[in-house]
Amino acid sequence: MAETKYIFVTGGVSSSLGKGIIAASLAKLLQARGFKTTIQKLDPYINVDPGTLNPYEHGECYVTEDGAETDLDLGHYERFLNVNTSQANNVTTGRIYQSVIEKERRGEFLGKTVQVVPHITNEIKERIQILGKNGDFDIVITEIGGTVGDIESLPYIEAVRQLKWELGDDNALVIHLTLVPYLSAAGELKTKPTQHSVKTLMESGIKADILVCRTEHELSDDIRRKLAIFCNVRQEAVIQSIDADTIYDVPNMMLKEGLDTVTLKKLSLPDDKTPNLERWNEFLKRHKNPKAEVRIGLIGKYVELQDSYKSILEAFIHAGAENEVMVKIESIHSEFINENTIQHKISHLDGILVAPGFGERGIEGKIDAVRFARENNLPFLGICLGMQMAVIEFARNVLQLKNANSTEMDPKTKHPVIDIMEEQKNITHKGGTMRLGAWDCKLTEGSIINKVYGKTQIKERHRHRYEYNNKYKEQLEKAGMAATGINPETGLVEIIELTEHPWFVGVQYHPEYKSTVASPHPLFVSFVNAAYNYSKNKNAKLA
């Protein structure tokens, strides 16, 4: 293809309708037809990135290979497409304004008055086209965060209007996702909210080319015709997006609705290939027809909001399908774990994962959970802070180092088995002290982790501030906690495992970020397999 095509996905009526899933599903269908496709997210909040946001505010912070802290929707994009994203795939209002202000300070605007139009909108247009201009992609899908009519989104909508006019009708289109609510009192679906949303979009100078309608009930031909007439779109471009059992059903649902077909037609692209979804559908078949079930406890402190651990939950779905088992997740708040409750909360499980996080709240509950897993041979996976909790628990209860801790929780601890690196101690900006992005790791031959990956060199994504303290490495290893993954550049310990335990692994990095439908992460696959074996042995003893 000579010229990159652009698709813009906007939302109306309500937030949380699933713009990211629709964008990812369309991208999957286009990719399955042979088009090189990527997706980016434009977020209207003023934070420079989600890195400093509490997970309760915006769900998990997703980290890319190049170390960008991004919106969780980028996780959907990677899980669906099996293609890495980067800093260019997520743009925030904070980053836009930061860039424009820095240019103004450098005198790049030659004394002009800096305004939303044209300076902010030009910056947005430039960011949108970065991915299209590098020659790697045929189609760039851009999801606009927020809801049409929001004050925060207006500069993005204006930038899209300008860009659509500049690119021409055959090179850009707008998909508008709306809600068609069902009123039980009237016993019917109502189209008026969608009509008003499209009207609001048109007031900003943008005509929707395709309508995707979120609904709990089937859209009749009459309703589709009504929406087409009053929203000024072709009837074939009114796409139904009904509630699905799983987000992984949505690409097939959009295929059935013809979303990819009408998209290609409007972009004047060839529609001569049937999407190849063979591998995708094989995953769905295994996911929906499990041969067994395992129960795994997800122990964290943000468990009230499922999006806080979105990538972990999806990684379990991928690993479950790979093992042909249904992974039932029990979310357990670490603040409610103590000596009196632990037996009730954990003893019936087939494995536990101690989740990542920051700060001291709920730490002692995590440590108690680690101890239970260690002493009862329960399969254990600790991620980031979870790995650090495993080191602290072992130092306290096996090495008998009283009050061993991380300097994150106790800056004055006498035994800082987890500590911040010397070069980071004088950095005051939160974002500057993180170890982010993909780092190399060398694995010990013959270790559990070596068998998991089937190789001795790996590269995994990080997002943390505190590290395993190598001053305690010799003591810990002599007592049975082996350091089986080392960063060759820094000498920092990335992975620990217990030599006398069937399956006990802690990793400093975030394996969940790299798990996709096409490539389930081997660490999750192995952990689920260990939980399944534990379950079988437990049931055999009870029989």
Coordinates of C-alpha atoms in Angstrom, one line a residue:
M1 CA 0.0 0.0 0.0
A2 CA 1.3 3.4 -1.0
E3 CA -0.5 5.4 1.7
T4 CA -1.4 4.7 5.3
K5 CA -5.1 4.7 6.1
Y6 CA -6.4 6.1 9.4
I7 CA -9.4 4.9 11.4
F8 CA -10.7 7.0 14.4
V9 CA -12.8 5.4 17.1
T10 CA -14.9 7.8 19.2
G11 CA -17.4 7.1 21.9
G12 CA -20.7 8.6 22.9
V13 CA -23.6 8.4 25.4
S14 CA -21.5 6.7 28.1
S15 CA -18.0 5.7 29.0
S16 CA -16.9 2.1 29.5
L17 CA -18.6 0.8 26.3
G18 CA -15.5 -1.0 25.1
K19 CA -13.9 1.3 22.5
G20 CA -10.6 -0.5 23.1
I21 CA -12.1 -4.0 22.5
I22 CA -13.9 -2.8 19.3
A23 CA -10.7 -1.2 18.1
A24 CA -8.7 -4.3 18.9
S25 CA -11.3 -6.6 17.3
L26 CA -11.3 -4.6 14.0
A27 CA -7.5 -4.5 14.0
K28 CA -7.5 -8.3 14.5
L29 CA -9.8 -8.8 11.5
L30 CA -7.8 -6.4 9.3
Q31 CA -4.6 -8.1 10.4
A32 CA -6.1 -11.5 9.7
R33 CA -6.7 -10.3 6.1
G34 CA -3.0 -9.5 5.7
F35 CA -3.0 -5.7 6.5
K36 CA -0.2 -4.5 8.8
T37 CA -2.3 -2.8 11.5
T38 CA -1.6 -1.0 14.8
I39 CA -3.7 0.9 17.3
Q40 CA -3.0 3.9 19.4
K41 CA -4.9 5.5 22.4
L42 CA -5.3 9.2 22.9
D43 CA -6.2 9.9 26.6
P44 CA -7.7 13.3 27.5
Y45 CA -6.4 13.5 31.1
I46 CA -3.6 15.9 32.0
N47 CA -1.3 13.4 33.6
V48 CA 1.7 12.9 31.4
D49 CA 1.2 9.2 31.7
P50 CA -0.7 6.7 33.9
G51 CA 2.5 5.9 35.8
T52 CA 1.6 8.0 38.9
L53 CA -2.1 7.1 38.9
N54 CA -3.6 5.0 41.6
P55 CA -5.0 1.8 40.0
Y56 CA -8.4 2.6 41.5
E57 CA -8.4 5.7 39.3
H58 CA -7.6 4.2 35.9
G59 CA -7.0 0.5 36.3
E60 CA -3.6 -1.0 35.8
C61 CA -0.7 0.8 34.2
Y62 CA 0.6 -1.2 31.2
V63 CA 4.3 -1.1 30.3
T64 CA 5.6 -1.5 26.8
E65 CA 8.9 -2.9 25.6
D66 CA 10.5 0.5 25.3
G67 CA 9.5 1.4 28.9
A68 CA 6.5 3.6 28.3
E69 CA 3.9 3.6 31.1
T70 CA 0.6 3.5 29.2
D71 CA -3.1 3.0 29.3
L72 CA -4.4 -0.5 30.0
D73 CA -6.1 -0.6 26.5
L74 CA -2.6 -1.1 25.0
G75 CA -2.6 -4.4 26.8
H76 CA -5.8 -5.4 24.8
Y77 CA -4.1 -4.2 21.6
E78 CA -1.0 -6.5 22.2
R79 CA -3.1 -9.5 23.4
F80 CA -5.2 -9.4 20.3
L81 CA -2.6 -8.5 17.7
N82 CA 0.5 -10.2 19.2
V83 CA 2.5 -7.1 18.1
N84 CA 4.4 -4.9 20.4
T85 CA 3.3 -1.3 21.1
S86 CA 5.5 1.6 22.1
Q87 CA 5.4 5.1 23.5
A88 CA 4.0 6.3 20.2
N89 CA 0.8 4.2 20.8
N90 CA -0.3 6.2 23.8
V91 CA -0.7 10.0 23.9
T92 CA -2.1 12.0 26.8
T93 CA -3.2 15.6 27.1
G94 CA -0.4 16.1 29.6
R95 CA 2.2 14.9 27.2
I96 CA 0.8 17.1 24.4
Y97 CA 0.8 20.3 26.5
Q98 CA 4.2 19.5 27.9
S99 CA 5.7 19.2 24.4
V100 CA 4.0 22.4 23.2
I101 CA 5.1 24.4 26.2
E102 CA 8.7 23.1 25.8
K103 CA 8.7 24.2 22.2
E104 CA 7.4 27.6 23.2
R105 CA 10.2 28.0 25.8
R106 CA 12.7 27.1 23.1
G107 CA 11.3 29.8 20.9
E108 CA 10.1 27.5 18.1
F109 CA 6.9 29.4 17.5
L110 CA 8.8 32.6 16.7
G111 CA 6.9 34.8 19.2
K112 CA 3.5 33.7 18.1
T113 CA 0.6 33.5 20.6
V114 CA 0.4 29.8 21.5
Q115 CA -3.2 28.6 21.3
V116 CA -5.3 25.4 21.3
V117 CA -5.8 25.9 17.6
P118 CA -3.5 25.5 15.8
H119 CA -0.6 24.6 18.2
I120 CA -2.3 21.9 20.4
T121 CA -4.2 20.4 17.5
N122 CA -1.1 20.4 15.3
E123 CA 0.8 18.5 18.0
I124 CA -2.1 16.0 18.3
K125 CA -2.1 15.5 14.5
E126 CA 1.6 15.0 14.5
R127 CA 1.4 12.3 17.2
I128 CA -1.4 10.5 15.4
Q129 CA 0.6 10.3 12.2
I130 CA 4.0 9.2 13.8
L131 CA 3.0 5.5 13.4
G132 CA 1.7 6.0 9.9
K133 CA 4.7 7.8 8.6
N134 CA 7.3 5.2 9.6
G135 CA 6.3 2.8 6.9
D136 CA 5.6 -0.1 9.2
F137 CA 1.8 -0.1 9.0
D138 CA -1.0 -0.1 6.3
I139 CA -3.7 1.0 8.7
V140 CA -3.5 3.0 12.0
I141 CA -6.5 2.8 14.3
T142 CA -6.7 5.7 16.8
E143 CA -9.0 5.4 19.8
I144 CA -10.1 8.7 21.3
G145 CA -10.5 8.4 25.1
G146 CA -13.5 9.8 26.9
T147 CA -17.0 10.6 25.5
V148 CA -17.9 13.0 22.7
G149 CA -19.1 16.3 24.4
D150 CA -16.5 16.1 27.2
I151 CA -14.6 19.4 27.5
E152 CA -11.3 17.4 27.8
S153 CA -11.8 15.7 24.4
L154 CA -12.6 18.7 22.3
P155 CA -9.0 19.4 21.1
Y156 CA -8.7 15.7 20.0
I157 CA -12.1 15.9 18.1
E158 CA -11.0 19.1 16.4
A159 CA -7.7 17.5 15.4
V160 CA -9.5 14.5 14.0
R161 CA -11.8 16.8 12.0
Q162 CA -8.8 18.6 10.5
L163 CA -6.9 15.4 9.8
K164 CA -9.9 13.7 8.1
W165 CA -10.3 16.8 5.8
E166 CA -6.5 16.8 5.1
L167 CA -6.3 13.1 4.4
G168 CA -9.4 12.8 2.2
D169 CA -12.4 10.6 2.3
D170 CA -10.7 7.4 1.1
N171 CA -7.9 7.7 3.6
A172 CA -9.7 8.2 6.9
L173 CA -12.9 7.3 8.5
V174 CA -14.7 7.7 11.9
I175 CA -16.3 4.8 13.8
H176 CA -18.6 6.1 16.5
L177 CA -19.4 3.7 19.4
T178 CA -22.7 4.4 21.2
L179 CA -25.1 2.8 23.6
V180 CA -28.6 1.7 22.6
P181 CA -30.3 1.2 26.0
Y182 CA -33.2 -1.1 26.6
L183 CA -36.0 0.3 28.8
S184 CA -37.7 -2.6 30.5
A185 CA -40.7 -0.4 31.4
A186 CA -41.4 0.3 27.7
G187 CA -40.0 -3.1 26.6
E188 CA -38.0 -1.6 23.8
L189 CA -34.6 -0.3 22.7
K190 CA -34.2 3.4 22.5
T191 CA -32.2 5.1 19.7
K192 CA -32.5 8.7 20.9
P193 CA -29.3 8.7 23.0
T194 CA -27.3 7.6 19.9
Q195 CA -29.0 10.2 17.7
H196 CA -28.0 13.0 20.2
S197 CA -24.5 11.6 20.4
V198 CA -24.1 11.7 16.6
K199 CA -25.5 15.2 16.6
T200 CA -22.9 16.3 19.1
L201 CA -20.2 14.8 17.0
M202 CA -21.6 16.6 13.9
E203 CA -21.7 19.9 15.8
S204 CA -17.9 19.5 16.0
G205 CA -17.7 19.1 12.3
I206 CA -17.3 15.3 12.1
K207 CA -19.7 12.9 10.4
A208 CA -19.6 9.3 11.7
D209 CA -19.0 6.8 8.8
I210 CA -19.8 3.7 10.9
L211 CA -22.0 3.3 14.0
V212 CA -21.2 0.5 16.4
C213 CA -24.1 0.1 18.8
R214 CA -23.5 -1.5 22.2
T215 CA -26.7 -3.3 23.2
E216 CA -28.1 -6.0 25.5
H217 CA -30.7 -7.0 22.9
E218 CA -30.6 -7.7 19.1
L219 CA -31.1 -4.7 16.9
S220 CA -34.0 -5.2 14.5
D221 CA -33.9 -4.1 10.9
D222 CA -36.3 -1.3 11.7
I223 CA -34.0 0.0 14.4
R224 CA -31.0 -0.2 12.1
R225 CA -32.9 1.6 9.4
K226 CA -34.0 4.3 11.9
L227 CA -30.4 4.8 13.1
A228 CA -29.1 4.9 9.5
I229 CA -31.6 7.6 8.5
F230 CA -31.3 9.8 11.5
C231 CA -27.6 9.4 12.0
N232 CA -26.8 9.9 8.3
V233 CA -25.0 6.6 7.7
R234 CA -25.6 3.6 5.4
Q235 CA -27.7 0.8 6.9
E236 CA -24.8 -1.6 6.3
A237 CA -22.7 0.7 8.5
V238 CA -24.9 0.3 11.5
I239 CA -23.1 -2.5 13.4
Q240 CA -24.5 -4.3 16.4
S241 CA -22.2 -5.0 19.3
I242 CA -24.2 -7.2 21.7
D243 CA -23.0 -8.3 25.1
A244 CA -20.5 -11.2 24.8
D245 CA -19.5 -14.1 27.1
T246 CA -15.8 -13.1 26.7
I247 CA -14.0 -10.2 25.0
Y248 CA -12.3 -12.8 22.8
D249 CA -15.7 -13.5 21.1
V250 CA -15.9 -9.9 19.8
P251 CA -13.7 -10.3 16.6
N252 CA -16.0 -13.1 15.4
M253 CA -19.0 -11.1 16.3
M254 CA -17.7 -8.1 14.3
L255 CA -16.8 -10.4 11.4
K256 CA -20.4 -11.6 11.4
E257 CA -21.7 -8.0 11.4
G258 CA -19.4 -7.1 8.5
L259 CA -17.4 -4.3 10.3
D260 CA -14.2 -5.2 8.5
T261 CA -16.0 -5.3 5.1
V262 CA -17.7 -1.9 5.4
T263 CA -14.4 -0.5 6.7
L264 CA -12.4 -1.7 3.7
K265 CA -15.1 -0.5 1.3
K266 CA -15.0 3.0 2.8
L267 CA -11.2 3.1 2.7
S268 CA -11.2 1.9 -0.9
L269 CA -9.1 -1.2 0.1
P270 CA -9.4 -4.6 -1.5
D271 CA -11.9 -7.0 0.1
D272 CA -10.6 -10.1 -1.6
K273 CA -9.4 -12.2 1.4
T274 CA -11.3 -14.1 4.1
P275 CA -9.8 -13.3 7.5
N276 CA -7.6 -16.2 8.8
L277 CA -8.8 -16.7 12.3
E278 CA -7.9 -20.4 12.6
R279 CA -5.4 -19.9 15.5
W280 CA -7.8 -17.5 17.2
N281 CA -10.7 -19.9 17.1
E282 CA -8.6 -22.8 18.3
F283 CA -7.8 -20.7 21.4
L284 CA -11.5 -20.0 21.8
K285 CA -12.4 -23.6 21.5
R286 CA -9.9 -24.6 24.2
H287 CA -11.0 -21.8 26.4
K288 CA -14.7 -22.7 26.2
N289 CA -14.2 -26.4 26.5
P290 CA -11.9 -27.0 29.5
K291 CA -11.3 -30.6 30.7
A292 CA -10.6 -29.6 34.3
E293 CA -10.8 -26.7 36.8
V294 CA -8.2 -25.1 39.1
R295 CA -8.7 -22.4 41.8
I296 CA -6.0 -19.8 42.1
G297 CA -5.9 -17.0 44.7
L298 CA -5.0 -13.6 43.4
I299 CA -3.7 -11.8 46.5
G300 CA -3.4 -8.0 46.2
K301 CA -4.7 -4.8 47.6
Y302 CA -6.6 -3.4 44.7
V303 CA -8.8 -6.4 44.2
E304 CA -12.1 -4.4 44.3
L305 CA -11.4 -3.2 40.8
Q306 CA -10.7 -6.0 38.4
D307 CA -9.0 -3.7 35.9
S308 CA -6.2 -3.2 38.5
Y309 CA -4.9 -6.6 37.6
K310 CA -6.2 -6.8 34.0
S311 CA -3.1 -8.2 32.4
I312 CA -2.7 -10.9 35.1
L313 CA -6.4 -12.0 34.7
E314 CA -6.0 -12.2 30.9
A315 CA -2.7 -14.1 31.2
F316 CA -4.6 -16.7 33.3
I317 CA -7.2 -17.0 30.5
H318 CA -4.4 -17.7 27.9
A319 CA -2.6 -20.1 30.2
G320 CA -5.8 -21.9 31.1
A321 CA -6.7 -22.5 27.4
E322 CA -3.1 -23.7 26.8
N323 CA -3.6 -26.3 29.6
E324 CA -7.2 -27.0 28.7
V325 CA -8.3 -26.1 32.2
M326 CA -10.7 -23.4 33.5
V327 CA -8.8 -21.1 35.9
K328 CA -11.1 -19.8 38.6
I329 CA -9.6 -16.7 40.2
E330 CA -10.4 -15.9 43.8
S331 CA -9.5 -12.3 44.5
I332 CA -8.3 -11.9 48.1
H333 CA -7.6 -8.6 49.7
S334 CA -4.2 -8.9 51.5
E335 CA -5.4 -6.6 54.3
F336 CA -7.8 -9.3 55.4
I337 CA -5.3 -12.0 55.6
N338 CA -3.9 -12.8 59.1
E339 CA -3.2 -15.8 61.3
N340 CA -6.9 -16.2 62.1
T341 CA -8.2 -16.0 58.5
I342 CA -5.5 -17.6 56.4
Q343 CA -6.6 -21.2 56.7
H344 CA -10.1 -20.3 55.6
K345 CA -9.0 -18.0 52.7
I346 CA -6.2 -20.1 51.2
S347 CA -6.2 -23.7 52.2
H348 CA -8.8 -24.8 49.6
L349 CA -6.8 -23.2 46.7
D350 CA -4.6 -24.9 44.2
G351 CA -2.1 -22.1 43.9
I352 CA -1.6 -18.4 44.9
L353 CA -0.3 -15.4 43.0
V354 CA 0.9 -12.5 45.1
A355 CA 0.4 -9.5 43.0
P356 CA 2.5 -6.4 42.3
G357 CA 1.8 -3.0 44.0
F358 CA 3.4 -0.1 45.9
G359 CA 3.3 1.0 49.5
E360 CA 3.0 -0.7 52.8
R361 CA -0.8 -1.3 53.0
G362 CA -1.6 -5.0 53.1
I363 CA 2.0 -6.1 53.2
E364 CA 1.8 -8.3 56.3
G365 CA -1.1 -10.2 54.8
K366 CA 1.0 -10.9 51.6
I367 CA 3.9 -12.1 53.8
D368 CA 1.5 -14.5 55.7
A369 CA 0.2 -15.8 52.4
V370 CA 3.8 -16.5 51.1
R371 CA 4.6 -18.4 54.3
F372 CA 1.5 -20.5 53.9
A373 CA 2.4 -21.4 50.3
R374 CA 6.0 -22.2 51.3
E375 CA 5.2 -24.4 54.3
N376 CA 2.4 -26.3 52.6
N377 CA 4.0 -26.9 49.2
L378 CA 1.3 -24.8 47.5
P379 CA 2.3 -23.6 44.0
F380 CA 3.3 -20.0 44.3
L381 CA 4.0 -17.2 41.9
G382 CA 5.2 -13.8 43.1
I383 CA 5.3 -10.9 40.7
C384 CA 7.4 -7.8 41.4
L385 CA 6.3 -6.8 44.9
G386 CA 5.1 -10.4 45.3
M387 CA 8.6 -11.6 44.7
Q388 CA 10.0 -9.1 47.2
M389 CA 7.5 -10.3 49.8
A390 CA 8.8 -13.9 49.3
V391 CA 12.3 -12.7 50.0
I392 CA 11.2 -10.9 53.1
E393 CA 9.2 -13.8 54.4
F394 CA 12.1 -16.2 53.9
A395 CA 14.5 -13.8 55.6
R396 CA 12.3 -13.4 58.6
N397 CA 11.1 -17.0 59.1
V398 CA 13.9 -19.2 57.7
L399 CA 17.0 -17.0 58.3
Q400 CA 15.5 -15.6 61.5
L401 CA 16.4 -12.0 60.6
K402 CA 13.9 -10.3 62.8
N403 CA 11.9 -7.5 61.2
A404 CA 13.7 -8.0 57.8
N405 CA 11.9 -5.7 55.3
S406 CA 12.0 -3.5 52.3
T407 CA 13.2 0.1 52.8
E408 CA 10.0 1.0 50.9
M409 CA 8.0 -0.1 53.9
D410 CA 10.6 0.5 56.7
P411 CA 13.4 2.9 55.8
K412 CA 15.2 2.1 59.1
T413 CA 15.0 -1.7 58.9
K414 CA 18.1 -3.4 60.2
H415 CA 17.8 -6.1 57.5
P416 CA 17.0 -4.3 54.2
V417 CA 16.7 -7.5 52.1
I418 CA 14.9 -5.3 49.5
D419 CA 16.4 -1.9 48.9
I420 CA 16.5 1.0 46.5
M421 CA 19.7 1.2 44.3
E422 CA 22.3 3.7 45.3
E423 CA 22.0 5.7 42.1
Q424 CA 18.3 6.1 42.6
K425 CA 18.4 7.4 46.2
N426 CA 18.9 11.1 45.2
I427 CA 16.1 11.2 42.6
T428 CA 13.0 12.9 43.9
H429 CA 10.6 12.7 41.0
K430 CA 8.6 9.5 41.3
G431 CA 8.7 8.7 37.5
G432 CA 12.5 9.0 37.5
T433 CA 13.2 6.2 40.0
M434 CA 11.6 3.3 38.1
R435 CA 13.3 0.5 36.3
L436 CA 11.0 0.3 33.2
G437 CA 10.7 -1.6 30.0
A438 CA 12.5 -4.8 28.7
W439 CA 15.7 -5.9 30.5
D440 CA 17.8 -9.0 29.8
C441 CA 18.0 -11.8 32.2
K442 CA 20.3 -14.9 32.4
L443 CA 18.8 -18.1 33.8
T444 CA 20.5 -20.8 35.8
E445 CA 20.6 -24.1 33.9
G446 CA 18.5 -26.8 35.4
S447 CA 16.3 -24.4 37.5
I448 CA 12.5 -24.4 37.4
I449 CA 12.6 -21.1 35.5
N450 CA 15.1 -22.5 32.9
K451 CA 12.6 -25.4 32.3
V452 CA 9.7 -23.0 32.0
Y453 CA 11.3 -20.9 29.3
G454 CA 13.4 -23.7 27.7
K455 CA 16.3 -21.3 27.3
T456 CA 18.9 -19.4 29.4
Q457 CA 18.5 -15.9 28.0
I458 CA 15.2 -14.0 28.3
K459 CA 14.0 -10.4 28.1
E460 CA 11.1 -9.2 30.2
R461 CA 9.4 -6.0 31.1
H462 CA 9.9 -4.2 34.4
R463 CA 8.1 -1.6 36.5
H464 CA 9.5 -1.2 39.9
R465 CA 11.7 0.9 42.1
Y466 CA 13.1 -1.4 44.8
E467 CA 15.5 -4.3 44.2
Y468 CA 16.7 -7.6 45.8
N469 CA 19.6 -6.7 48.0
N470 CA 22.7 -8.7 46.9
K471 CA 24.3 -8.3 50.3
Y472 CA 21.9 -11.0 51.5
K473 CA 22.3 -13.3 48.5
E474 CA 24.8 -15.7 50.0
Q475 CA 22.7 -16.2 53.1
L476 CA 19.5 -16.7 51.3
E477 CA 21.0 -19.2 48.8
K478 CA 22.6 -21.3 51.5
A479 CA 19.2 -21.6 53.2
G480 CA 17.5 -22.8 50.0
M481 CA 16.2 -19.6 48.2
A482 CA 18.1 -19.8 44.9
A483 CA 18.6 -16.7 42.7
T484 CA 18.1 -18.3 39.3
G485 CA 17.7 -15.2 37.1
I486 CA 20.3 -12.4 37.0
N487 CA 20.5 -9.2 35.0
P488 CA 23.8 -9.5 33.2
E489 CA 24.3 -5.7 33.0
T490 CA 23.6 -4.8 36.6
G491 CA 24.1 -8.1 38.5
L492 CA 20.7 -7.6 40.0
V493 CA 18.6 -10.6 41.0
E494 CA 15.5 -11.0 38.8
I495 CA 14.2 -14.4 39.8
I496 CA 14.1 -16.5 43.0
E497 CA 12.9 -20.0 43.6
L498 CA 12.9 -22.5 46.4
T499 CA 15.0 -25.6 45.8
E500 CA 12.9 -27.8 48.2
H501 CA 9.5 -26.7 46.9
P502 CA 7.5 -28.3 44.0
W503 CA 6.8 -24.9 42.3
F504 CA 7.7 -21.7 44.1
V505 CA 8.9 -18.8 41.8
G506 CA 9.2 -15.1 42.4
V507 CA 10.0 -12.7 39.5
Q508 CA 11.0 -9.1 39.7
Y509 CA 9.5 -8.4 36.3
H510 CA 5.9 -8.4 35.0
P511 CA 5.4 -11.5 32.8
E512 CA 1.7 -10.7 32.4
Y513 CA 2.5 -7.8 30.0
K514 CA 3.8 -10.2 27.4
S515 CA 1.1 -12.8 27.4
T516 CA -1.1 -12.9 24.3
V517 CA -3.7 -15.1 22.7
A518 CA -1.2 -16.3 20.1
S519 CA 1.7 -16.6 22.7
P520 CA 0.5 -17.4 26.2
H521 CA 3.3 -16.6 28.7
P522 CA 5.3 -19.7 29.6
L523 CA 5.5 -18.7 33.2
F524 CA 1.7 -18.6 33.6
V525 CA 1.3 -21.8 31.5
S526 CA 3.8 -23.6 33.9
F527 CA 2.2 -22.1 37.0
V528 CA -1.3 -23.2 35.9
N529 CA 0.0 -26.6 35.1
A530 CA 1.6 -26.9 38.6
A531 CA -1.8 -25.8 40.2
Y532 CA -3.5 -28.5 38.1
N533 CA -1.1 -31.2 39.2
Y534 CA -1.5 -30.0 42.8
S535 CA -5.3 -30.2 42.4
K536 CA -5.1 -33.8 41.0
N537 CA -2.8 -35.0 43.8
K538 CA -5.1 -33.4 46.4
N539 CA -8.2 -35.0 45.0
A540 CA -6.5 -38.4 44.7
K541 CA -5.7 -38.2 48.5
L542 CA -9.3 -37.4 49.3
A543 CA -10.6 -40.2 47.1

